[in-house]
């Protein structure tokens, strides 16, 4: 029985974060990754979380998703929006955002490694915008 559970959870090795900001970002990543950058459900979730100031964090996440897709040398696996666990790639994105304020160089390295390039300057810059927008609007991405 244990062998079966290990096999089933292998593609999704991480639990979703408890932090509401990280969960919202993860939801946005999953929705935009599956449905496109103009996905309305993600926009509604951001409107619910931020009220009338939802545009800046939403646009910054759209820019991040665009930059990741343009710069990536390999696919970035994402889980369905309803899945309570995360892929390793999703966990890396969340971890990079969580640690950006304390160690931006480490976050840049994580993103570059994730997308398979030596430097991911545009994606890191977009990630800084996401982290900043969330923090400025009172929903900072907190480390676990």
mmCIF file of N, CA and C in Angstrom:
data_model
loop_
_atom_site.group_PDB
_atom_site.id
_atom_site.type_symbol
_atom_site.label_atom_id
_atom_site.label_comp_id
_atom_site.label_asym_id
_atom_site.label_seq_id
_atom_site.Cartn_x
_atom_site.Cartn_y
_atom_site.Cartn_z
ATOM 1 N N UNK A 1 0.819 -1.195 0.000
ATOM 2 C CA UNK A 1 0.000 0.000 0.000
ATOM 3 C C UNK A 1 0.863 1.260 0.000
ATOM 4 N N UNK A 2 1.915 1.291 0.767
ATOM 5 C CA UNK A 2 2.793 2.455 0.824
ATOM 6 C C UNK A 2 3.411 2.727 -0.537
ATOM 7 N N UNK A 3 3.778 1.700 -1.223
ATOM 8 C CA UNK A 3 4.371 1.844 -2.557
ATOM 9 C C UNK A 3 3.402 2.542 -3.504
ATOM 10 N N UNK A 4 2.132 2.212 -3.440
ATOM 11 C CA UNK A 4 1.131 2.826 -4.302
ATOM 12 C C UNK A 4 0.993 4.310 -3.987
ATOM 13 N N UNK A 5 0.949 4.686 -2.715
ATOM 14 C CA UNK A 5 0.827 6.089 -2.346
ATOM 15 C C UNK A 5 2.043 6.887 -2.796
ATOM 16 N N UNK A 6 3.224 6.315 -2.684
ATOM 17 C CA UNK A 6 4.433 6.999 -3.146
ATOM 18 C C UNK A 6 4.373 7.219 -4.654
ATOM 19 N N UNK A 7 3.883 6.248 -5.382
ATOM 20 C CA UNK A 7 3.780 6.356 -6.829
ATOM 21 C C UNK A 7 2.781 7.427 -7.238
ATOM 22 N N UNK A 8 1.651 7.495 -6.537
ATOM 23 C CA UNK A 8 0.626 8.469 -6.881
ATOM 24 C C UNK A 8 1.041 9.900 -6.554
ATOM 25 N N UNK A 9 1.799 10.099 -5.488
ATOM 26 C CA UNK A 9 2.181 11.457 -5.102
ATOM 27 C C UNK A 9 3.494 11.920 -5.731
ATOM 28 N N UNK A 10 4.168 11.062 -6.472
ATOM 29 C CA UNK A 10 5.466 11.426 -7.057
ATOM 30 C C UNK A 10 5.397 12.660 -7.952
ATOM 31 N N UNK A 11 4.406 12.804 -8.845
ATOM 32 C CA UNK A 11 4.374 14.006 -9.684
ATOM 33 C C UNK A 11 4.005 15.273 -8.916
ATOM 34 N N UNK A 12 3.441 15.119 -7.716
ATOM 35 C CA UNK A 12 3.009 16.260 -6.908
ATOM 36 C C UNK A 12 3.599 16.134 -5.504
ATOM 37 N N UNK A 13 4.904 16.367 -5.376
ATOM 38 C CA UNK A 13 5.584 16.059 -4.118
ATOM 39 C C UNK A 13 5.381 17.071 -2.984
ATOM 40 N N UNK A 14 4.792 18.224 -3.253
ATOM 41 C CA UNK A 14 4.704 19.281 -2.243
ATOM 42 C C UNK A 14 3.257 19.639 -1.937
ATOM 43 N N UNK A 15 2.983 19.943 -0.666
ATOM 44 C CA UNK A 15 1.677 20.458 -0.284
ATOM 45 C C UNK A 15 1.572 21.924 -0.677
ATOM 46 N N UNK A 16 0.340 22.372 -0.935
ATOM 47 C CA UNK A 16 0.138 23.794 -1.200
ATOM 48 C C UNK A 16 0.535 24.605 0.021
ATOM 49 N N UNK A 17 1.003 25.817 -0.170
ATOM 50 C CA UNK A 17 1.372 26.651 0.978
ATOM 51 C C UNK A 17 0.141 27.082 1.776
ATOM 52 N N UNK A 18 0.335 27.333 3.052
ATOM 53 C CA UNK A 18 -0.750 27.805 3.912
ATOM 54 C C UNK A 18 -0.947 29.315 3.771
ATOM 55 N N UNK A 19 0.083 30.027 3.356
ATOM 56 C CA UNK A 19 0.043 31.476 3.208
ATOM 57 C C UNK A 19 -0.964 31.880 2.131
ATOM 58 N N UNK A 20 -1.930 32.770 2.468
ATOM 59 C CA UNK A 20 -2.943 33.147 1.472
ATOM 60 C C UNK A 20 -2.374 33.824 0.223
ATOM 61 N N UNK A 21 -1.312 34.604 0.367
ATOM 62 C CA UNK A 21 -0.716 35.260 -0.799
ATOM 63 C C UNK A 21 -0.108 34.224 -1.737
ATOM 64 N N UNK A 22 0.624 33.279 -1.185
ATOM 65 C CA UNK A 22 1.235 32.229 -2.012
ATOM 66 C C UNK A 22 0.164 31.361 -2.674
ATOM 67 N N UNK A 23 -0.921 31.098 -1.971
ATOM 68 C CA UNK A 23 -2.015 30.302 -2.556
ATOM 69 C C UNK A 23 -2.685 31.053 -3.717
ATOM 70 N N UNK A 24 -2.856 32.361 -3.556
ATOM 71 C CA UNK A 24 -3.455 33.162 -4.630
ATOM 72 C C UNK A 24 -2.542 33.183 -5.853
ATOM 73 N N UNK A 25 -1.249 33.335 -5.627
ATOM 74 C CA UNK A 25 -0.301 33.315 -6.736
ATOM 75 C C UNK A 25 -0.327 31.958 -7.422
ATOM 76 N N UNK A 26 -0.341 30.892 -6.639
ATOM 77 C CA UNK A 26 -0.389 29.553 -7.207
ATOM 78 C C UNK A 26 -1.652 29.361 -8.037
ATOM 79 N N UNK A 27 -2.789 29.837 -7.533
ATOM 80 C CA UNK A 27 -4.043 29.746 -8.287
ATOM 81 C C UNK A 27 -3.921 30.511 -9.606
ATOM 82 N N UNK A 28 -3.367 31.727 -9.547
ATOM 83 C CA UNK A 28 -3.192 32.519 -10.763
ATOM 84 C C UNK A 28 -2.266 31.845 -11.760
ATOM 85 N N UNK A 29 -1.171 31.285 -11.281
ATOM 86 C CA UNK A 29 -0.237 30.572 -12.154
ATOM 87 C C UNK A 29 -0.931 29.405 -12.841
ATOM 88 N N UNK A 30 -1.691 28.648 -12.073
ATOM 89 C CA UNK A 30 -2.376 27.479 -12.638
ATOM 90 C C UNK A 30 -3.437 27.886 -13.650
ATOM 91 N N UNK A 31 -4.230 28.882 -13.321
ATOM 92 C CA UNK A 31 -5.290 29.309 -14.236
ATOM 93 C C UNK A 31 -4.709 29.903 -15.516
ATOM 94 N N UNK A 32 -3.737 30.785 -15.390
ATOM 95 C CA UNK A 32 -3.149 31.407 -16.570
ATOM 96 C C UNK A 32 -2.337 30.408 -17.375
ATOM 97 N N UNK A 33 -1.680 29.492 -16.685
ATOM 98 C CA UNK A 33 -0.912 28.468 -17.387
ATOM 99 C C UNK A 33 -1.786 27.531 -18.193
ATOM 100 N N UNK A 34 -2.976 27.260 -17.706
ATOM 101 C CA UNK A 34 -3.880 26.337 -18.403
ATOM 102 C C UNK A 34 -4.800 27.035 -19.400
ATOM 103 N N UNK A 35 -5.240 28.254 -19.070
ATOM 104 C CA UNK A 35 -6.272 28.912 -19.874
ATOM 105 C C UNK A 35 -5.796 30.156 -20.626
ATOM 106 N N UNK A 36 -4.601 30.628 -20.336
ATOM 107 C CA UNK A 36 -4.097 31.822 -21.010
ATOM 108 C C UNK A 36 -4.031 33.011 -20.068
ATOM 109 N N UNK A 37 -3.325 34.029 -20.489
ATOM 110 C CA UNK A 37 -3.069 35.188 -19.638
ATOM 111 C C UNK A 37 -4.312 36.008 -19.325
ATOM 112 N N UNK A 38 -5.307 35.977 -20.183
ATOM 113 C CA UNK A 38 -6.520 36.774 -19.971
ATOM 114 C C UNK A 38 -7.613 35.992 -19.253
ATOM 115 N N UNK A 39 -7.261 34.959 -18.540
ATOM 116 C CA UNK A 39 -8.213 34.077 -17.888
ATOM 117 C C UNK A 39 -9.018 34.854 -16.837
ATOM 118 N N UNK A 40 -10.342 34.783 -16.917
ATOM 119 C CA UNK A 40 -11.215 35.606 -16.083
ATOM 120 C C UNK A 40 -11.320 35.128 -14.636
ATOM 121 N N UNK A 41 -11.188 33.847 -14.390
ATOM 122 C CA UNK A 41 -11.296 33.345 -13.021
ATOM 123 C C UNK A 41 -10.157 33.879 -12.157
ATOM 124 N N UNK A 42 -8.964 33.943 -12.709
ATOM 125 C CA UNK A 42 -7.831 34.508 -11.978
ATOM 126 C C UNK A 42 -8.079 35.988 -11.697
ATOM 127 N N UNK A 43 -8.594 36.709 -12.675
ATOM 128 C CA UNK A 43 -8.895 38.128 -12.478
ATOM 129 C C UNK A 43 -9.933 38.304 -11.371
ATOM 130 N N UNK A 44 -10.934 37.446 -11.334
ATOM 131 C CA UNK A 44 -11.950 37.523 -10.290
ATOM 132 C C UNK A 44 -11.355 37.228 -8.910
ATOM 133 N N UNK A 45 -10.464 36.262 -8.827
ATOM 134 C CA UNK A 45 -9.813 35.944 -7.555
ATOM 135 C C UNK A 45 -8.981 37.130 -7.060
ATOM 136 N N UNK A 46 -8.297 37.806 -7.968
ATOM 137 C CA UNK A 46 -7.497 38.972 -7.593
ATOM 138 C C UNK A 46 -8.401 40.137 -7.192
ATOM 139 N N UNK A 47 -9.517 40.310 -7.872
ATOM 140 C CA UNK A 47 -10.480 41.342 -7.507
ATOM 141 C C UNK A 47 -11.027 41.083 -6.111
ATOM 142 N N UNK A 48 -11.328 39.840 -5.813
ATOM 143 C CA UNK A 48 -11.826 39.480 -4.484
ATOM 144 C C UNK A 48 -10.766 39.746 -3.414
ATOM 145 N N UNK A 49 -9.524 39.427 -3.690
ATOM 146 C CA UNK A 49 -8.450 39.584 -2.700
ATOM 147 C C UNK A 49 -8.036 41.038 -2.494
ATOM 148 N N UNK A 50 -7.984 41.829 -3.567
ATOM 149 C CA UNK A 50 -7.423 43.175 -3.481
ATOM 150 C C UNK A 50 -8.442 44.297 -3.658
ATOM 151 N N UNK A 51 -9.652 43.973 -4.030
ATOM 152 C CA UNK A 51 -10.647 45.014 -4.263
ATOM 153 C C UNK A 51 -10.314 45.805 -5.517
ATOM 154 N N UNK A 52 -10.556 47.107 -5.467
ATOM 155 C CA UNK A 52 -10.373 47.945 -6.658
ATOM 156 C C UNK A 52 -8.912 48.064 -7.091
ATOM 157 N N UNK A 53 -7.986 47.689 -6.231
ATOM 158 C CA UNK A 53 -6.556 47.768 -6.564
ATOM 159 C C UNK A 53 -6.005 46.470 -7.144
ATOM 160 N N UNK A 54 -6.854 45.622 -7.683
ATOM 161 C CA UNK A 54 -6.445 44.299 -8.160
ATOM 162 C C UNK A 54 -5.591 44.321 -9.415
ATOM 163 N N UNK A 55 -5.630 45.390 -10.180
ATOM 164 C CA UNK A 55 -4.991 45.397 -11.502
ATOM 165 C C UNK A 55 -3.473 45.232 -11.455
ATOM 166 N N UNK A 56 -2.808 45.926 -10.559
ATOM 167 C CA UNK A 56 -1.343 45.867 -10.514
ATOM 168 C C UNK A 56 -0.826 44.463 -10.214
ATOM 169 N N UNK A 57 -1.265 43.794 -9.139
ATOM 170 C CA UNK A 57 -0.747 42.435 -8.916
ATOM 171 C C UNK A 57 -1.142 41.464 -10.030
ATOM 172 N N UNK A 58 -2.334 41.625 -10.578
ATOM 173 C CA UNK A 58 -2.768 40.750 -11.665
ATOM 174 C C UNK A 58 -1.903 40.955 -12.902
ATOM 175 N N UNK A 59 -1.657 42.199 -13.262
ATOM 176 C CA UNK A 59 -0.835 42.477 -14.445
ATOM 177 C C UNK A 59 0.606 42.012 -14.245
ATOM 178 N N UNK A 60 1.129 42.187 -13.030
ATOM 179 C CA UNK A 60 2.500 41.744 -12.776
ATOM 180 C C UNK A 60 2.604 40.217 -12.861
ATOM 181 N N UNK A 61 1.581 39.503 -12.391
ATOM 182 C CA UNK A 61 1.606 38.048 -12.527
ATOM 183 C C UNK A 61 1.474 37.649 -13.993
ATOM 184 N N UNK A 62 0.674 38.374 -14.754
ATOM 185 C CA UNK A 62 0.578 38.101 -16.200
ATOM 186 C C UNK A 62 1.926 38.323 -16.881
ATOM 187 N N UNK A 63 2.613 39.393 -16.508
ATOM 188 C CA UNK A 63 3.937 39.662 -17.082
ATOM 189 C C UNK A 63 4.906 38.540 -16.709
ATOM 190 N N UNK A 64 4.872 38.112 -15.446
ATOM 191 C CA UNK A 64 5.737 37.012 -15.017
ATOM 192 C C UNK A 64 5.452 35.748 -15.821
ATOM 193 N N UNK A 65 4.198 35.413 -15.976
ATOM 194 C CA UNK A 65 3.841 34.213 -16.737
ATOM 195 C C UNK A 65 4.296 34.325 -18.189
ATOM 196 N N UNK A 66 4.137 35.504 -18.771
ATOM 197 C CA UNK A 66 4.595 35.716 -20.150
ATOM 198 C C UNK A 66 6.111 35.556 -20.245
ATOM 199 N N UNK A 67 6.831 36.179 -19.336
ATOM 200 C CA UNK A 67 8.293 36.098 -19.377
ATOM 201 C C UNK A 67 8.789 34.671 -19.160
ATOM 202 N N UNK A 68 8.156 33.946 -18.255
ATOM 203 C CA UNK A 68 8.538 32.552 -18.046
ATOM 204 C C UNK A 68 8.297 31.726 -19.305
ATOM 205 N N UNK A 69 7.161 31.942 -19.950
ATOM 206 C CA UNK A 69 6.849 31.144 -21.144
ATOM 207 C C UNK A 69 7.766 31.490 -22.317
ATOM 208 N N UNK A 70 8.150 32.742 -22.433
ATOM 209 C CA UNK A 70 9.041 33.159 -23.522
ATOM 210 C C UNK A 70 10.464 32.644 -23.294
ATOM 211 N N UNK A 71 10.936 32.730 -22.057
ATOM 212 C CA UNK A 71 12.331 32.405 -21.766
ATOM 213 C C UNK A 71 12.581 30.920 -21.506
ATOM 214 N N UNK A 72 11.550 30.164 -21.175
ATOM 215 C CA UNK A 72 11.742 28.768 -20.767
ATOM 216 C C UNK A 72 12.286 27.906 -21.898
ATOM 217 N N UNK A 73 13.318 27.152 -21.562
ATOM 218 C CA UNK A 73 13.906 26.226 -22.523
ATOM 219 C C UNK A 73 13.260 24.843 -22.426
ATOM 220 N N UNK A 74 12.380 24.678 -21.457
ATOM 221 C CA UNK A 74 11.680 23.401 -21.274
ATOM 222 C C UNK A 74 10.311 23.683 -20.656
ATOM 223 N N UNK A 75 9.405 22.724 -20.733
ATOM 224 C CA UNK A 75 8.071 22.926 -20.150
ATOM 225 C C UNK A 75 8.139 23.081 -18.625
ATOM 226 N N UNK A 76 7.208 23.849 -18.103
ATOM 227 C CA UNK A 76 7.078 24.025 -16.658
ATOM 228 C C UNK A 76 5.778 23.321 -16.246
ATOM 229 N N UNK A 77 5.870 22.158 -15.601
ATOM 230 C CA UNK A 77 4.659 21.420 -15.248
ATOM 231 C C UNK A 77 3.842 22.131 -14.159
ATOM 232 N N UNK A 78 2.541 22.220 -14.388
ATOM 233 C CA UNK A 78 1.634 22.773 -13.392
ATOM 234 C C UNK A 78 0.508 21.777 -13.157
ATOM 235 N N UNK A 79 -0.047 21.824 -11.965
ATOM 236 C CA UNK A 79 -1.157 20.950 -11.600
ATOM 237 C C UNK A 79 -2.475 21.671 -11.890
ATOM 238 N N UNK A 80 -3.589 20.953 -11.916
ATOM 239 C CA UNK A 80 -4.895 21.607 -12.048
ATOM 240 C C UNK A 80 -5.160 22.530 -10.858
ATOM 241 N N UNK A 81 -5.996 23.525 -11.040
ATOM 242 C CA UNK A 81 -6.227 24.538 -10.012
ATOM 243 C C UNK A 81 -6.755 23.948 -8.716
ATOM 244 N N UNK A 82 -7.468 22.848 -8.779
ATOM 245 C CA UNK A 82 -8.118 22.279 -7.601
ATOM 246 C C UNK A 82 -7.228 21.315 -6.822
ATOM 247 N N UNK A 83 -6.059 21.023 -7.308
ATOM 248 C CA UNK A 83 -5.187 20.031 -6.683
ATOM 249 C C UNK A 83 -4.571 20.580 -5.393
ATOM 250 N N UNK A 84 -4.671 19.843 -4.289
ATOM 251 C CA UNK A 84 -4.119 20.327 -3.019
ATOM 252 C C UNK A 84 -2.601 20.179 -2.898
ATOM 253 N N UNK A 85 -1.965 19.623 -3.889
ATOM 254 C CA UNK A 85 -0.514 19.450 -3.876
ATOM 255 C C UNK A 85 0.092 20.235 -5.039
ATOM 256 N N UNK A 86 1.418 20.437 -4.990
ATOM 257 C CA UNK A 86 2.109 21.204 -6.027
ATOM 258 C C UNK A 86 3.149 20.351 -6.732
ATOM 259 N N UNK A 87 3.379 20.679 -7.990
ATOM 260 C CA UNK A 87 4.500 20.075 -8.703
ATOM 261 C C UNK A 87 5.787 20.683 -8.160
ATOM 262 N N UNK A 88 6.906 20.065 -8.481
ATOM 263 C CA UNK A 88 8.202 20.607 -8.051
ATOM 264 C C UNK A 88 8.431 21.990 -8.663
ATOM 265 N N UNK A 89 7.982 22.186 -9.900
ATOM 266 C CA UNK A 89 8.152 23.485 -10.560
ATOM 267 C C UNK A 89 7.341 24.568 -9.854
ATOM 268 N N UNK A 90 6.106 24.253 -9.497
ATOM 269 C CA UNK A 90 5.275 25.222 -8.771
ATOM 270 C C UNK A 90 5.900 25.557 -7.418
ATOM 271 N N UNK A 91 6.400 24.555 -6.735
ATOM 272 C CA UNK A 91 7.044 24.775 -5.440
ATOM 273 C C UNK A 91 8.274 25.666 -5.588
ATOM 274 N N UNK A 92 9.012 25.494 -6.665
ATOM 275 C CA UNK A 92 10.188 26.326 -6.914
ATOM 276 C C UNK A 92 9.782 27.778 -7.153
ATOM 277 N N UNK A 93 8.732 28.001 -7.936
ATOM 278 C CA UNK A 93 8.246 29.363 -8.173
ATOM 279 C C UNK A 93 7.812 30.030 -6.874
ATOM 280 N N UNK A 94 7.047 29.310 -6.073
ATOM 281 C CA UNK A 94 6.574 29.862 -4.800
ATOM 282 C C UNK A 94 7.756 30.151 -3.881
ATOM 283 N N UNK A 95 8.697 29.224 -3.812
ATOM 284 C CA UNK A 95 9.880 29.411 -2.964
ATOM 285 C C UNK A 95 10.706 30.620 -3.424
ATOM 286 N N UNK A 96 10.842 30.795 -4.719
ATOM 287 C CA UNK A 96 11.594 31.943 -5.237
ATOM 288 C C UNK A 96 10.922 33.259 -4.847
ATOM 289 N N UNK A 97 9.602 33.304 -4.905
ATOM 290 C CA UNK A 97 8.882 34.527 -4.531
ATOM 291 C C UNK A 97 8.945 34.768 -3.033
ATOM 292 N N UNK A 98 8.841 33.705 -2.261
ATOM 293 C CA UNK A 98 8.898 33.850 -0.805
ATOM 294 C C UNK A 98 10.238 34.412 -0.339
ATOM 295 N N UNK A 99 11.304 33.991 -0.965
ATOM 296 C CA UNK A 99 12.621 34.401 -0.521
ATOM 297 C C UNK A 99 13.197 35.593 -1.244
ATOM 298 N N UNK A 100 12.425 36.192 -2.143
ATOM 299 C CA UNK A 100 12.971 37.258 -2.974
ATOM 300 C C UNK A 100 13.445 38.461 -2.167
ATOM 301 N N UNK A 101 12.681 38.876 -1.190
ATOM 302 C CA UNK A 101 13.047 40.075 -0.413
ATOM 303 C C UNK A 101 14.337 39.877 0.364
ATOM 304 N N UNK A 102 14.540 38.669 0.915
ATOM 305 C CA UNK A 102 15.725 38.403 1.721
ATOM 306 C C UNK A 102 16.950 38.065 0.880
ATOM 307 N N UNK A 103 16.746 37.361 -0.229
ATOM 308 C CA UNK A 103 17.885 36.910 -1.031
ATOM 309 C C UNK A 103 17.501 36.867 -2.516
ATOM 310 N N UNK A 104 17.509 38.015 -3.190
ATOM 311 C CA UNK A 104 17.095 38.044 -4.598
ATOM 312 C C UNK A 104 18.004 37.228 -5.521
ATOM 313 N N UNK A 105 19.282 37.110 -5.173
ATOM 314 C CA UNK A 105 20.189 36.324 -6.015
ATOM 315 C C UNK A 105 19.809 34.842 -5.998
ATOM 316 N N UNK A 106 19.440 34.326 -4.834
ATOM 317 C CA UNK A 106 19.003 32.938 -4.728
ATOM 318 C C UNK A 106 17.722 32.727 -5.543
ATOM 319 N N UNK A 107 16.797 33.670 -5.443
ATOM 320 C CA UNK A 107 15.555 33.572 -6.206
ATOM 321 C C UNK A 107 15.829 33.593 -7.707
ATOM 322 N N UNK A 108 16.746 34.433 -8.130
ATOM 323 C CA UNK A 108 17.106 34.489 -9.550
ATOM 324 C C UNK A 108 17.707 33.164 -10.008
ATOM 325 N N UNK A 109 18.542 32.578 -9.164
ATOM 326 C CA UNK A 109 19.130 31.284 -9.495
ATOM 327 C C UNK A 109 18.047 30.199 -9.602
ATOM 328 N N UNK A 110 17.096 30.196 -8.660
ATOM 329 C CA UNK A 110 16.012 29.205 -8.700
ATOM 330 C C UNK A 110 15.196 29.323 -9.993
ATOM 331 N N UNK A 111 14.880 30.547 -10.384
ATOM 332 C CA UNK A 111 14.085 30.761 -11.599
ATOM 333 C C UNK A 111 14.878 30.351 -12.837
ATOM 334 N N UNK A 112 16.140 30.741 -12.903
ATOM 335 C CA UNK A 112 16.970 30.366 -14.048
ATOM 336 C C UNK A 112 17.092 28.852 -14.157
ATOM 337 N N UNK A 113 17.275 28.182 -13.035
ATOM 338 C CA UNK A 113 17.359 26.724 -13.031
ATOM 339 C C UNK A 113 16.034 26.093 -13.456
ATOM 340 N N UNK A 114 14.937 26.667 -12.983
ATOM 341 C CA UNK A 114 13.612 26.143 -13.323
ATOM 342 C C UNK A 114 13.347 26.182 -14.826
ATOM 343 N N UNK A 115 13.689 27.291 -15.457
ATOM 344 C CA UNK A 115 13.370 27.424 -16.877
ATOM 345 C C UNK A 115 14.507 26.969 -17.788
ATOM 346 N N UNK A 116 15.631 26.578 -17.188
ATOM 347 C CA UNK A 116 16.712 25.984 -17.967
ATOM 348 C C UNK A 116 17.549 26.956 -18.766
ATOM 349 N N UNK A 117 17.760 28.149 -18.223
ATOM 350 C CA UNK A 117 18.611 29.141 -18.885
ATOM 351 C C UNK A 117 19.642 29.641 -17.875
ATOM 352 N N UNK A 118 20.697 30.272 -18.385
ATOM 353 C CA UNK A 118 21.737 30.778 -17.484
ATOM 354 C C UNK A 118 21.272 32.011 -16.720
ATOM 355 N N UNK A 119 20.565 32.888 -17.404
ATOM 356 C CA UNK A 119 20.081 34.115 -16.774
ATOM 357 C C UNK A 119 18.627 34.321 -17.155
ATOM 358 N N UNK A 120 17.848 34.692 -16.180
ATOM 359 C CA UNK A 120 16.418 34.917 -16.404
ATOM 360 C C UNK A 120 16.049 36.317 -15.924
ATOM 361 N N UNK A 121 16.787 37.310 -16.396
ATOM 362 C CA UNK A 121 16.634 38.664 -15.882
ATOM 363 C C UNK A 121 15.218 39.220 -16.034
ATOM 364 N N UNK A 122 14.588 39.038 -17.180
ATOM 365 C CA UNK A 122 13.243 39.576 -17.383
ATOM 366 C C UNK A 122 12.236 38.897 -16.457
ATOM 367 N N UNK A 123 12.347 37.586 -16.301
ATOM 368 C CA UNK A 123 11.433 36.860 -15.412
ATOM 369 C C UNK A 123 11.668 37.263 -13.954
ATOM 370 N N UNK A 124 12.908 37.447 -13.571
ATOM 371 C CA UNK A 124 13.221 37.852 -12.192
ATOM 372 C C UNK A 124 12.700 39.264 -11.924
ATOM 373 N N UNK A 125 12.825 40.127 -12.901
ATOM 374 C CA UNK A 125 12.310 41.488 -12.765
ATOM 375 C C UNK A 125 10.783 41.462 -12.610
ATOM 376 N N UNK A 126 10.113 40.636 -13.399
ATOM 377 C CA UNK A 126 8.656 40.501 -13.283
ATOM 378 C C UNK A 126 8.281 39.914 -11.926
ATOM 379 N N UNK A 127 9.059 38.949 -11.452
ATOM 380 C CA UNK A 127 8.795 38.356 -10.145
ATOM 381 C C UNK A 127 8.935 39.408 -9.050
ATOM 382 N N UNK A 128 9.924 40.286 -9.164
ATOM 383 C CA UNK A 128 10.078 41.377 -8.205
ATOM 384 C C UNK A 128 8.844 42.268 -8.201
ATOM 385 N N UNK A 129 8.275 42.490 -9.370
ATOM 386 C CA UNK A 129 7.048 43.281 -9.470
ATOM 387 C C UNK A 129 5.863 42.611 -8.784
ATOM 388 N N UNK A 130 5.757 41.301 -8.914
ATOM 389 C CA UNK A 130 4.675 40.558 -8.256
ATOM 390 C C UNK A 130 4.832 40.662 -6.746
ATOM 391 N N UNK A 131 6.030 40.388 -6.256
ATOM 392 C CA UNK A 131 6.302 40.432 -4.811
ATOM 393 C C UNK A 131 6.027 41.830 -4.265
ATOM 394 N N UNK A 132 6.473 42.840 -4.977
ATOM 395 C CA UNK A 132 6.266 44.224 -4.560
ATOM 396 C C UNK A 132 4.783 44.594 -4.547
ATOM 397 N N UNK A 133 4.056 44.222 -5.589
ATOM 398 C CA UNK A 133 2.630 44.551 -5.677
ATOM 399 C C UNK A 133 1.847 43.905 -4.539
ATOM 400 N N UNK A 134 2.125 42.652 -4.260
ATOM 401 C CA UNK A 134 1.430 41.973 -3.175
ATOM 402 C C UNK A 134 1.751 42.634 -1.831
ATOM 403 N N UNK A 135 3.012 42.943 -1.601
ATOM 404 C CA UNK A 135 3.405 43.580 -0.351
ATOM 405 C C UNK A 135 2.810 44.968 -0.187
ATOM 406 N N UNK A 136 2.824 45.754 -1.252
ATOM 407 C CA UNK A 136 2.287 47.115 -1.198
ATOM 408 C C UNK A 136 0.797 47.138 -0.909
ATOM 409 N N UNK A 137 0.089 46.092 -1.327
ATOM 410 C CA UNK A 137 -1.364 46.053 -1.138
ATOM 411 C C UNK A 137 -1.778 45.252 0.097
ATOM 412 N N UNK A 138 -0.826 44.986 0.989
ATOM 413 C CA UNK A 138 -1.150 44.385 2.264
ATOM 414 C C UNK A 138 -1.271 42.878 2.283
ATOM 415 N N UNK A 139 -0.789 42.209 1.255
ATOM 416 C CA UNK A 139 -0.828 40.736 1.227
ATOM 417 C C UNK A 139 0.570 40.220 0.866
ATOM 418 N N UNK A 140 1.551 40.451 1.761
ATOM 419 C CA UNK A 140 2.915 40.043 1.456
ATOM 420 C C UNK A 140 3.045 38.513 1.376
ATOM 421 N N UNK A 141 3.970 38.068 0.550
ATOM 422 C CA UNK A 141 4.227 36.645 0.404
ATOM 423 C C UNK A 141 5.189 36.260 1.522
ATOM 424 N N UNK A 142 4.706 35.507 2.463
ATOM 425 C CA UNK A 142 5.464 35.196 3.669
ATOM 426 C C UNK A 142 6.192 33.860 3.530
ATOM 427 N N UNK A 143 7.407 33.799 4.080
ATOM 428 C CA UNK A 143 8.101 32.508 4.115
ATOM 429 C C UNK A 143 7.377 31.542 5.055
ATOM 430 N N UNK A 144 7.464 30.263 4.755
ATOM 431 C CA UNK A 144 6.821 29.262 5.629
ATOM 432 C C UNK A 144 7.611 29.057 6.880
#
